[in-house]
Structure formats: C-alpha cells, structure tokens
mmCIF file with all atom_site columns, C-alpha atoms in Angstrom:
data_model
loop_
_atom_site.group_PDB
_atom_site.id
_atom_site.type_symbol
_atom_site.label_atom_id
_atom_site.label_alt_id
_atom_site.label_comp_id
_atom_site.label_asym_id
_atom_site.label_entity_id
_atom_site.label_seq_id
_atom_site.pdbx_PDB_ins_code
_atom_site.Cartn_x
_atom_site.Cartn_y
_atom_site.Cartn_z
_atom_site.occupancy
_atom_site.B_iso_or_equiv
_atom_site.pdbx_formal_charge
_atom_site.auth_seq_id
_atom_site.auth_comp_id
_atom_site.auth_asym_id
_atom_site.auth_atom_id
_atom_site.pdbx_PDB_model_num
ATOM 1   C CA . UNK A 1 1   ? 114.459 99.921  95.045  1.00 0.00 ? 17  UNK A CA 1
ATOM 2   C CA . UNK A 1 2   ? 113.185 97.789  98.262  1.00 0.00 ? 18  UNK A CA 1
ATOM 3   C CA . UNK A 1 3   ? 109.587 99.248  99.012  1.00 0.00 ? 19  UNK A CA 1
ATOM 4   C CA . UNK A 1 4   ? 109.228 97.632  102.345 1.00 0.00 ? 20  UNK A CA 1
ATOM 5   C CA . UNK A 1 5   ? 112.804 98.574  103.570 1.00 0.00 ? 21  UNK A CA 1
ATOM 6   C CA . UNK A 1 6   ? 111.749 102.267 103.053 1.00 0.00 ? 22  UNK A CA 1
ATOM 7   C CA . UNK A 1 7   ? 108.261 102.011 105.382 1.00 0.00 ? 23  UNK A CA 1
ATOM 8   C CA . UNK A 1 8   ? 108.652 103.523 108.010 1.00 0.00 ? 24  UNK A CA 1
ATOM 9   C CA . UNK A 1 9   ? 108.129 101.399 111.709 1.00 0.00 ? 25  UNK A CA 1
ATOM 10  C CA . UNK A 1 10  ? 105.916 103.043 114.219 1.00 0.00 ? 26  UNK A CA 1
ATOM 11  C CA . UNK A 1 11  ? 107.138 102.148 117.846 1.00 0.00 ? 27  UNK A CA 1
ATOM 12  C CA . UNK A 1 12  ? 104.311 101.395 120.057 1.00 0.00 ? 28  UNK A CA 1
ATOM 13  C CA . UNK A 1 13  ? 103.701 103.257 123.354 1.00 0.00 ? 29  UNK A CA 1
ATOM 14  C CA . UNK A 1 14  ? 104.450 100.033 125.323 1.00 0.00 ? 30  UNK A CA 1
ATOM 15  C CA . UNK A 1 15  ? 107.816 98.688  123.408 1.00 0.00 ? 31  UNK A CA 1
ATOM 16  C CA . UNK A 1 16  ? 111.435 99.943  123.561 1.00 0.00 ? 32  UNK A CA 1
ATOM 17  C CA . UNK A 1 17  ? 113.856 99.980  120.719 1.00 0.00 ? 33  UNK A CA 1
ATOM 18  C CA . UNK A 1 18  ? 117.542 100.205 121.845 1.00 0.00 ? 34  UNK A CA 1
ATOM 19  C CA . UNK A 1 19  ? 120.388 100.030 119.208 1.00 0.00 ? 35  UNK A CA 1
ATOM 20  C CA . UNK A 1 20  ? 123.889 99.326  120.985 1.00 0.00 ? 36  UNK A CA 1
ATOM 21  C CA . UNK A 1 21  ? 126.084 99.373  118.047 1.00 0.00 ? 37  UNK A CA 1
ATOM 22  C CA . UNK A 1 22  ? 125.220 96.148  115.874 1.00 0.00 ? 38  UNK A CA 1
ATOM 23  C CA . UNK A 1 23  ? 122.549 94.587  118.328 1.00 0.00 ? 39  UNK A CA 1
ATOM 24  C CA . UNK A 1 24  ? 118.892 95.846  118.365 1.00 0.00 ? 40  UNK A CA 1
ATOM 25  C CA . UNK A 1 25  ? 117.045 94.927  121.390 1.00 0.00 ? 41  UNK A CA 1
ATOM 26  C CA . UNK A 1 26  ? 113.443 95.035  121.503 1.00 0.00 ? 42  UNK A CA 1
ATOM 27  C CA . UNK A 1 27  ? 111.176 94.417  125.075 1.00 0.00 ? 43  UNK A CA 1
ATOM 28  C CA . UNK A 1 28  ? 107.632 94.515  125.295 1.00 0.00 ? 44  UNK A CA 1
ATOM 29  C CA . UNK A 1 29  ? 105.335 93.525  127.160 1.00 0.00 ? 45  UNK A CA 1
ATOM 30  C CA . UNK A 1 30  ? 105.732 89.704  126.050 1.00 0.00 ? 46  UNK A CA 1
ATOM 31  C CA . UNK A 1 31  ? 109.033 89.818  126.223 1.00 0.00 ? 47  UNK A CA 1
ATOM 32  C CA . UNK A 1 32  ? 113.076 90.858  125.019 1.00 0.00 ? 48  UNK A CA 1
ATOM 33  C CA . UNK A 1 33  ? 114.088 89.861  121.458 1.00 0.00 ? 49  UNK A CA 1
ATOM 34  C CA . UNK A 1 34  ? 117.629 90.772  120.603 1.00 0.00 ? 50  UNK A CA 1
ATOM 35  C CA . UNK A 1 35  ? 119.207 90.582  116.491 1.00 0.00 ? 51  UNK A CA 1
ATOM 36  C CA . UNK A 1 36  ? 122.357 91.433  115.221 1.00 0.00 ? 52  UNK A CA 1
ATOM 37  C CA . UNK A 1 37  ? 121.712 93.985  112.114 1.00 0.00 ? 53  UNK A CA 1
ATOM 38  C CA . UNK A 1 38  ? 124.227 94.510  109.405 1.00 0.00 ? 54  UNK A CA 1
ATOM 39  C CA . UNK A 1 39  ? 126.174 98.246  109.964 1.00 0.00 ? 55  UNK A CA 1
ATOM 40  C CA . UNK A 1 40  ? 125.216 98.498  106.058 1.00 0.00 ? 56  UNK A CA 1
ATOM 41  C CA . UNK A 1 41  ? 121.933 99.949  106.606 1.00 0.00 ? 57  UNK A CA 1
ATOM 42  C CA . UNK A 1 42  ? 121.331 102.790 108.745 1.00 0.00 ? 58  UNK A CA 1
ATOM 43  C CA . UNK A 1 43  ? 118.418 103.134 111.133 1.00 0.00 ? 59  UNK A CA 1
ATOM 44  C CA . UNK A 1 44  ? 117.399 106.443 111.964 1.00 0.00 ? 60  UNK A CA 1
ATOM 45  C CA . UNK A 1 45  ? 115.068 106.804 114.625 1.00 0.00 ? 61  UNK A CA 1
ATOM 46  C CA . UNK A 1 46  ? 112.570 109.942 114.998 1.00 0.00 ? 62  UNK A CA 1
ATOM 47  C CA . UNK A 1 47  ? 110.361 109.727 117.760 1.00 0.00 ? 63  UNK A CA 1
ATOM 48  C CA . UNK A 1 48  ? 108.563 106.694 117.512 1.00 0.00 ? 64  UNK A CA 1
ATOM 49  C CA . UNK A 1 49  ? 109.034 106.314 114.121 1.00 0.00 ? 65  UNK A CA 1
ATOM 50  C CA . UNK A 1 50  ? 111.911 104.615 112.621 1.00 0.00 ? 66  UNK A CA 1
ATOM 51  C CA . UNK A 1 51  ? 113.279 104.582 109.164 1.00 0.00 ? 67  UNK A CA 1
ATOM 52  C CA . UNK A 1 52  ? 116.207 102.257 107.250 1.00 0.00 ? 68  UNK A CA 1
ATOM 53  C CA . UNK A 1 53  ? 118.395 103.740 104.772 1.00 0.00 ? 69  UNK A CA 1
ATOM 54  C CA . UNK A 1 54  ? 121.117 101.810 102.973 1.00 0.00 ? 70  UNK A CA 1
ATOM 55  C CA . UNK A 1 55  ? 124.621 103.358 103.005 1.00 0.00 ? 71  UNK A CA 1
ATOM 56  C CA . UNK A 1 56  ? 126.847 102.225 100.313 1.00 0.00 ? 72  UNK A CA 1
ATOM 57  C CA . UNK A 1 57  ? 126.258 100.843 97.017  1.00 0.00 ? 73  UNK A CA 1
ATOM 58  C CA . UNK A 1 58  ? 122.417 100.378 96.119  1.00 0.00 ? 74  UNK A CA 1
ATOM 59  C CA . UNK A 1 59  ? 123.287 96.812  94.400  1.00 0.00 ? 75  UNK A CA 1
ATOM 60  C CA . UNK A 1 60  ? 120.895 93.495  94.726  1.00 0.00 ? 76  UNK A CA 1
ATOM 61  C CA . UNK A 1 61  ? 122.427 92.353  97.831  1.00 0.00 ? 77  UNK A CA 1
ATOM 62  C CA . UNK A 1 62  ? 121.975 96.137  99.552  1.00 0.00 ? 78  UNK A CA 1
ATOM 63  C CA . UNK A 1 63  ? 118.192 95.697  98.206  1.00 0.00 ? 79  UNK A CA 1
ATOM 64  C CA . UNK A 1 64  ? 117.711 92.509  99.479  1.00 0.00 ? 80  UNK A CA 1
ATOM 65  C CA . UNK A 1 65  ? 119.363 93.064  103.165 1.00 0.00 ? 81  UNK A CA 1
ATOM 66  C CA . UNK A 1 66  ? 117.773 96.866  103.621 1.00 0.00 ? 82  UNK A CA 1
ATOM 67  C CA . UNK A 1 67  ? 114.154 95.134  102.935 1.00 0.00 ? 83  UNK A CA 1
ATOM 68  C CA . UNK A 1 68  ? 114.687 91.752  105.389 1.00 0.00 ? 84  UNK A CA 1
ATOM 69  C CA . UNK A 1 69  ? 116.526 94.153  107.967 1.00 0.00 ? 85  UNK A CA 1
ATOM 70  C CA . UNK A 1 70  ? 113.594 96.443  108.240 1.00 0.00 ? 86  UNK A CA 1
ATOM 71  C CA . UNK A 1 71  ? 110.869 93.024  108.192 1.00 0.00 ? 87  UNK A CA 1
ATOM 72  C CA . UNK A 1 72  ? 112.950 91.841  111.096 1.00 0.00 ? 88  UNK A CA 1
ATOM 73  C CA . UNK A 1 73  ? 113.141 94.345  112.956 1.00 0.00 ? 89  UNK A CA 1
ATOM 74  C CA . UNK A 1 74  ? 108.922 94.878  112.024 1.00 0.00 ? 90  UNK A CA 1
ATOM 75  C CA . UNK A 1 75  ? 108.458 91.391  112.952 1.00 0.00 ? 91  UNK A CA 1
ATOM 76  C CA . UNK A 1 76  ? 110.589 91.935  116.429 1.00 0.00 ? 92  UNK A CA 1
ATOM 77  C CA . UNK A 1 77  ? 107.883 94.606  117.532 1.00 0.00 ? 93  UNK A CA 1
ATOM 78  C CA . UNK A 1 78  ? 105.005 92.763  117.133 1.00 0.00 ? 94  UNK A CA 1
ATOM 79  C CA . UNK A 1 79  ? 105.846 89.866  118.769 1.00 0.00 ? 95  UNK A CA 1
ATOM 80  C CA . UNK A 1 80  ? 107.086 91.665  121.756 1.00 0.00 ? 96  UNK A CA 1
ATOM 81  C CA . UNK A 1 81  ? 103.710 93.494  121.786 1.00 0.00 ? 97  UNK A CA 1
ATOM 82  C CA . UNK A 1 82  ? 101.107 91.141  120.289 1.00 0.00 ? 98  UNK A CA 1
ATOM 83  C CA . UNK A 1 83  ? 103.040 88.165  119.601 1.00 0.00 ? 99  UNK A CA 1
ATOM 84  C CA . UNK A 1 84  ? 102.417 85.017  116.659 1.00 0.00 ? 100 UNK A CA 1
ATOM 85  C CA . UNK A 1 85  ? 100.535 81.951  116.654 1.00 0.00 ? 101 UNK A CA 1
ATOM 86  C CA . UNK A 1 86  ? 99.930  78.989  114.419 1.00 0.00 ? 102 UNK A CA 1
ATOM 87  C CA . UNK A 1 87  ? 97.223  76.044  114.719 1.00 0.00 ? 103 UNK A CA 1
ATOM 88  C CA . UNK A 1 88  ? 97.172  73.084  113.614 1.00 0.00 ? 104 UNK A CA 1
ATOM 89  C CA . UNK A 1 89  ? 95.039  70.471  112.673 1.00 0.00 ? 105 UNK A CA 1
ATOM 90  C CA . UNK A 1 90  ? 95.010  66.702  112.959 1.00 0.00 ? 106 UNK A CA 1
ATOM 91  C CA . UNK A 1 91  ? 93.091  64.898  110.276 1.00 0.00 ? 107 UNK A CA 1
ATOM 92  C CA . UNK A 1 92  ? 92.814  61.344  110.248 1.00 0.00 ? 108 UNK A CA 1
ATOM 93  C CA . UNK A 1 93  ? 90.773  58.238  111.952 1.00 0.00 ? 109 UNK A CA 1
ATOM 94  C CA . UNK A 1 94  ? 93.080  57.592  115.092 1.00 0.00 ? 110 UNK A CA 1
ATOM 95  C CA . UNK A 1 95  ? 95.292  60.389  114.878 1.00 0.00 ? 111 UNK A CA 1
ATOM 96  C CA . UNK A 1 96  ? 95.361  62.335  118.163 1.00 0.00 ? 112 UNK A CA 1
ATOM 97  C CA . UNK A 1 97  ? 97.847  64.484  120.213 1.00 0.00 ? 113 UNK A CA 1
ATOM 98  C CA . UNK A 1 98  ? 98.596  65.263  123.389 1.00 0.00 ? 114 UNK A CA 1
ATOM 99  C CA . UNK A 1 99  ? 100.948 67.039  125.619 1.00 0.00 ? 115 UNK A CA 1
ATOM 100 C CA . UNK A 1 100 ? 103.304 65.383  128.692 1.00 0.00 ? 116 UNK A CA 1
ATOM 101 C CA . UNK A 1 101 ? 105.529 68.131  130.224 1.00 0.00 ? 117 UNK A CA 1
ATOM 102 C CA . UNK A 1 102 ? 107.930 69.845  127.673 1.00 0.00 ? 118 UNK A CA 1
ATOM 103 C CA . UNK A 1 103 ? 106.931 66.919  124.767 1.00 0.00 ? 119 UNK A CA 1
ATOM 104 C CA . UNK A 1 104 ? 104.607 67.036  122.709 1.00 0.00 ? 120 UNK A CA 1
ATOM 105 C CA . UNK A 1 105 ? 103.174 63.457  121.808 1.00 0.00 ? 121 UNK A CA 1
ATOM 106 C CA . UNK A 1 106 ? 101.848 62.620  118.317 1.00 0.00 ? 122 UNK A CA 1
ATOM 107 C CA . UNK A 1 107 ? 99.769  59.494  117.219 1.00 0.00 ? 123 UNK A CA 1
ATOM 108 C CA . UNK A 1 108 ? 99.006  59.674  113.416 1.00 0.00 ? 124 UNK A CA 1
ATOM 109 C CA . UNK A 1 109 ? 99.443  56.230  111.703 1.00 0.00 ? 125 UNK A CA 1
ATOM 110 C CA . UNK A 1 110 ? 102.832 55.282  112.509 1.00 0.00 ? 126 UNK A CA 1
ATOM 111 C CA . UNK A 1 111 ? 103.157 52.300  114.608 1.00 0.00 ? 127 UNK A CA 1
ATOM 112 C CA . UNK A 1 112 ? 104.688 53.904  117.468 1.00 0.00 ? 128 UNK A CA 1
ATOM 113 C CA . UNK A 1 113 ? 103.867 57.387  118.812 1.00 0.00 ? 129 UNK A CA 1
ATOM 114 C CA . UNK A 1 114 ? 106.595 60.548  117.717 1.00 0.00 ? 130 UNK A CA 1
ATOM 115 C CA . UNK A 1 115 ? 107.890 62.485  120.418 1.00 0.00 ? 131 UNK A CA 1
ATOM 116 C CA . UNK A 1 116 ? 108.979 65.999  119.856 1.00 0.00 ? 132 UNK A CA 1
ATOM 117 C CA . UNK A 1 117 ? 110.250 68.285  122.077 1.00 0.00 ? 133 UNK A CA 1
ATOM 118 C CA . UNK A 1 118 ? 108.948 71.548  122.657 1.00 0.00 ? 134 UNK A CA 1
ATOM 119 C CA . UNK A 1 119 ? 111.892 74.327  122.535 1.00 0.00 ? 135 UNK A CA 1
ATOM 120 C CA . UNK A 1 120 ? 111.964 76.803  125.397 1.00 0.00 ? 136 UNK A CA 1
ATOM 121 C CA . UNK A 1 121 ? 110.734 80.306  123.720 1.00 0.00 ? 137 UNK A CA 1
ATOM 122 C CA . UNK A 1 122 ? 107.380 78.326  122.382 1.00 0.00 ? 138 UNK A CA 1
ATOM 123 C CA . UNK A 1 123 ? 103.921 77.583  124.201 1.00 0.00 ? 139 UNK A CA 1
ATOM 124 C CA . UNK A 1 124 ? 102.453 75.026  123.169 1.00 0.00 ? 140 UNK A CA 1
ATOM 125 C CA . UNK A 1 125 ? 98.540  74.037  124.517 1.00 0.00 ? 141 UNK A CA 1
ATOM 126 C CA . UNK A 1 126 ? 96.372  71.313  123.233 1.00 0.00 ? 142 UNK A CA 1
ATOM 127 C CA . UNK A 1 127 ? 92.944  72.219  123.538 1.00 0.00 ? 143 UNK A CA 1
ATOM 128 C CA . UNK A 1 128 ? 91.335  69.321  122.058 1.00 0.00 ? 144 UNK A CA 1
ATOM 129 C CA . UNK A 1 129 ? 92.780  66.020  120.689 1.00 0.00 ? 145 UNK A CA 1
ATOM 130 C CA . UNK A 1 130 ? 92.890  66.599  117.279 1.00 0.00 ? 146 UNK A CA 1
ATOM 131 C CA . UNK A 1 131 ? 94.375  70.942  117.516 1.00 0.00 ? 147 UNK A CA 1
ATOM 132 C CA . UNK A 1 132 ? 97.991  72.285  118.374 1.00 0.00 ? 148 UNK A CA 1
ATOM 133 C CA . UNK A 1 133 ? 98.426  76.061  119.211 1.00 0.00 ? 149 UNK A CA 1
ATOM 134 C CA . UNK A 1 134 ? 101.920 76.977  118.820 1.00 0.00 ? 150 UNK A CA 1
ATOM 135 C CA . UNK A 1 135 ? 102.580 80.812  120.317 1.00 0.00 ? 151 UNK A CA 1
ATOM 136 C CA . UNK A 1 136 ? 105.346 82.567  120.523 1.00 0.00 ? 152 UNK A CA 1
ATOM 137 C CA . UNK A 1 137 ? 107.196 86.045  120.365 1.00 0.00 ? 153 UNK A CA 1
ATOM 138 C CA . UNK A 1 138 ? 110.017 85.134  117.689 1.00 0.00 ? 154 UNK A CA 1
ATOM 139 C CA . UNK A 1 139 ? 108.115 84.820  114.523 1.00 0.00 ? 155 UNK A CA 1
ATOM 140 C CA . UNK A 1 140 ? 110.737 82.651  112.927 1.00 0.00 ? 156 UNK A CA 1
ATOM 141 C CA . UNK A 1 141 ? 110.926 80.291  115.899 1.00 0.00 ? 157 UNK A CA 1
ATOM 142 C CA . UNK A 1 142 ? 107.082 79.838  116.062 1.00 0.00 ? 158 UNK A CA 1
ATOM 143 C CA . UNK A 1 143 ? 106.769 79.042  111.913 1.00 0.00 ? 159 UNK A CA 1
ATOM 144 C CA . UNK A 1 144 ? 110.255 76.740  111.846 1.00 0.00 ? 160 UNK A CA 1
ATOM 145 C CA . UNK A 1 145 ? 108.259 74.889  114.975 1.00 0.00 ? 161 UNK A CA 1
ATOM 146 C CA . UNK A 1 146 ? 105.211 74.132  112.945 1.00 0.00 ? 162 UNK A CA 1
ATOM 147 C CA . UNK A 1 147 ? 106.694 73.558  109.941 1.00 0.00 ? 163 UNK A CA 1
ATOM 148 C CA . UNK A 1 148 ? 108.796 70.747  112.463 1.00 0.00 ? 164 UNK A CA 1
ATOM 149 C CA . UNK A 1 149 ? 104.939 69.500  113.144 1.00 0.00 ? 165 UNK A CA 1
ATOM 150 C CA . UNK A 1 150 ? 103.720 69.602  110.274 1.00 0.00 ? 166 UNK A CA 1
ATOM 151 C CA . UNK A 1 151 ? 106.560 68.087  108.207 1.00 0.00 ? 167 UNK A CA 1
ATOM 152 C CA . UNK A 1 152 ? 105.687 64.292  110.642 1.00 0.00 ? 168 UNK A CA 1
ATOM 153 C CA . UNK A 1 153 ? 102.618 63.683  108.715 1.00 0.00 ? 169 UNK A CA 1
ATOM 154 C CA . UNK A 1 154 ? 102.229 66.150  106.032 1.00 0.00 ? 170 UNK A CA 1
ATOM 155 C CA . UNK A 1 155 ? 98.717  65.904  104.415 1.00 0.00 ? 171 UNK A CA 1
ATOM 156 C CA . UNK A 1 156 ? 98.752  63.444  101.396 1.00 0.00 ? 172 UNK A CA 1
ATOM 157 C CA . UNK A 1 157 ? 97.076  64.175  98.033  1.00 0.00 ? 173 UNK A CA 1
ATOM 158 C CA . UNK A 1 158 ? 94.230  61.265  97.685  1.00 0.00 ? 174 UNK A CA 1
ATOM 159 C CA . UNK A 1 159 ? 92.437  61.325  100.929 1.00 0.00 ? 175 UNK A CA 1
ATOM 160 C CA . UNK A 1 160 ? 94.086  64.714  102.828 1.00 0.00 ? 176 UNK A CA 1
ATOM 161 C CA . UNK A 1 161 ? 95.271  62.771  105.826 1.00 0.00 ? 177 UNK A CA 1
ATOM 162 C CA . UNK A 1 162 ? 97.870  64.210  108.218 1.00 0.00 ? 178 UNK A CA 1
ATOM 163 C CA . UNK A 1 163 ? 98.700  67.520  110.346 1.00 0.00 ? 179 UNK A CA 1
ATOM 164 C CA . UNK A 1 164 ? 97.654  70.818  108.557 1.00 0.00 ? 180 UNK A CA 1
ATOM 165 C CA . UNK A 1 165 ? 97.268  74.195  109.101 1.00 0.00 ? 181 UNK A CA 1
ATOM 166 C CA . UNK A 1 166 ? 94.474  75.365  110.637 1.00 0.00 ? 182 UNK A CA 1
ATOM 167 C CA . UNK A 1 167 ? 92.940  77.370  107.291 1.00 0.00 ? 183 UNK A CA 1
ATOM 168 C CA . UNK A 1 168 ? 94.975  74.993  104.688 1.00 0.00 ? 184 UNK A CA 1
ATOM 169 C CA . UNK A 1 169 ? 93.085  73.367  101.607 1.00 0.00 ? 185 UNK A CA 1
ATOM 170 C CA . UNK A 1 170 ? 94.408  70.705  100.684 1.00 0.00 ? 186 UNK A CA 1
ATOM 171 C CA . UNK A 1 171 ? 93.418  70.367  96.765  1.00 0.00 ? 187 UNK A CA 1
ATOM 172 C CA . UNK A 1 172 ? 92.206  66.367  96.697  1.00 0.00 ? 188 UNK A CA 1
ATOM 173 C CA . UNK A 1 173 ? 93.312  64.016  93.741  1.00 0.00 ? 189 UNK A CA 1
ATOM 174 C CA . UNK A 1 174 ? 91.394  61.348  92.292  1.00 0.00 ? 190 UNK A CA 1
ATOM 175 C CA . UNK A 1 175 ? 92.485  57.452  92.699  1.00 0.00 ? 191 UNK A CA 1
ATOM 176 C CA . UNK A 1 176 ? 92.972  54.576  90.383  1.00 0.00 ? 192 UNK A CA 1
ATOM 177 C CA . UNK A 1 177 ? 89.351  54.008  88.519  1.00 0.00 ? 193 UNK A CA 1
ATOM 178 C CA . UNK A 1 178 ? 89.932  50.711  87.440  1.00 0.00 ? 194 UNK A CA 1
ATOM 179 C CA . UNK A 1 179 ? 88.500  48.469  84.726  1.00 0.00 ? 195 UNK A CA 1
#
C-alpha cells in the first residue's frame, strides 16, 4: 500500500486545480504548470481537498504510479504558490561565477571558462561571486538544473574543491603520508 498516494492534497485559497481529461493544470500565483496523469488513478476532488485512488489491479507498478502521481501533482501546487530554490556554492582559490544575459559563466580550474545556458522556466541571480540561486516553479526543472551545475566541478574527496550545495558536507579524505 502507497502511504503518500493516499494523503490527501489541500488546495490553497490562491491556486486552481483543473483536470481536462488526462492533463492537470495547476496556476498560481507564480505561475501555470500543466502534467499529463495516467487515467489509472483516479483523483477525486472534495472541496479543496483532493484525494488519489488507484482503479484496477493494486500490483507494484499501480503502487508505484498512485504514490509519484499524487507527489507530482503535490509538488505542482507548491511551486505555483511558493515555488523551489537551490544554492550553490563555489569552493576553491580562483573559482568565481558570474552571469552575462541568459548564460551563466563559470571559472573553477579549467583553463577556459564553461558556459551554460540558463533554460527559460529558471531564474538564476548571482549575488556574490562565489553563490548561485537557482528558482523556479517546476521542481524537477530547478533540481535537474543544479544537478547540470553541480555535475562541472563536483566537489573532490581530498581537499573539497568544486560547486556544492549550499548545506552539503563534504566528508574529507586523508592524502598520501609518505615515508
């Protein structure tokens, strides 16, 4: 039995949920997010409260898709209402950051700067030289983003170099001793 897909969702005063057969659309005040849901689980909406409820067999595929349906649709609400953001951090002598346009420039050891290009749906600001804020309404889009980031210089083991998460500890290893 999926305990998250049977919590029920509590709409916000300020968000709309509209179902038109397959596609959910949520809008907020940050925004419209529209999904395509499977027809396998039923959503059943009371008020401002709505509830999932599988329809055929109760197998691990139904268990798995009537949980992740009812997280995505979860995850859809807040962002329209609140949204999600991710920092990150820049740590390293010489590694800095900075923001032309719609790219966002990266200097962290390589011997030429990486370019990468900032999608449409995502904010990106650069407060300082060494911190990203990513922000978003599409949770998925805002994580896969950072991950992108983070993936150019992950931090490495023996010094913790590289781009991390803001609240990340990076668990340090100890070098060669020697003779």
């Amino acid at each position: 039995m999926s305990r998250i897909g049977y919590k029920t969702i509590v709409i916000p005063e300020d968000v709309t949920v509209t179902r038109d057969e397959d596609v959910i659309t949520v809008k907020g005040p940050k925004g419209e997010l529209s999904e395509t849901f499977s027809p396998d689980v039923a959503m059943n909406v009371n008020g401002n409260e709505i509830n999932f409820e599988p329809t055929g067999k109760y197998d691990n595929k139904m268990r798995a898709l009537h949980g992740t349906q009812r997280a995505n649709l979860a995850n859809m609400i807040e962002g329209v209402e609140k949204g999600f953001n991710k920092t990150l951090k820049l740590v390293g002598v010489g590694y800095r950051t900075q923001l032309k346009g719609s790219d966002l420039i990266l200097n962290v050891g390589y011997s030429n700067p990486v370019d990468v290009k900032v999608p449409e749906d995502i904010d990106v600001k650069v407060p300082d030289n060494t911190t990203i804020e990513i922000a978003g309404i599409n949770k998925q889009h805002v994580g896969d983003f950072a991950a992108k980031v983070r993936e150019i210089r992950s931090p490495e083991p023996y010094k913790g170099k590289g781009i991390r998460y803001e609240n990340e500890h990076i668990t340090l290893r100890e070098g060669k001793t020697g003779k």
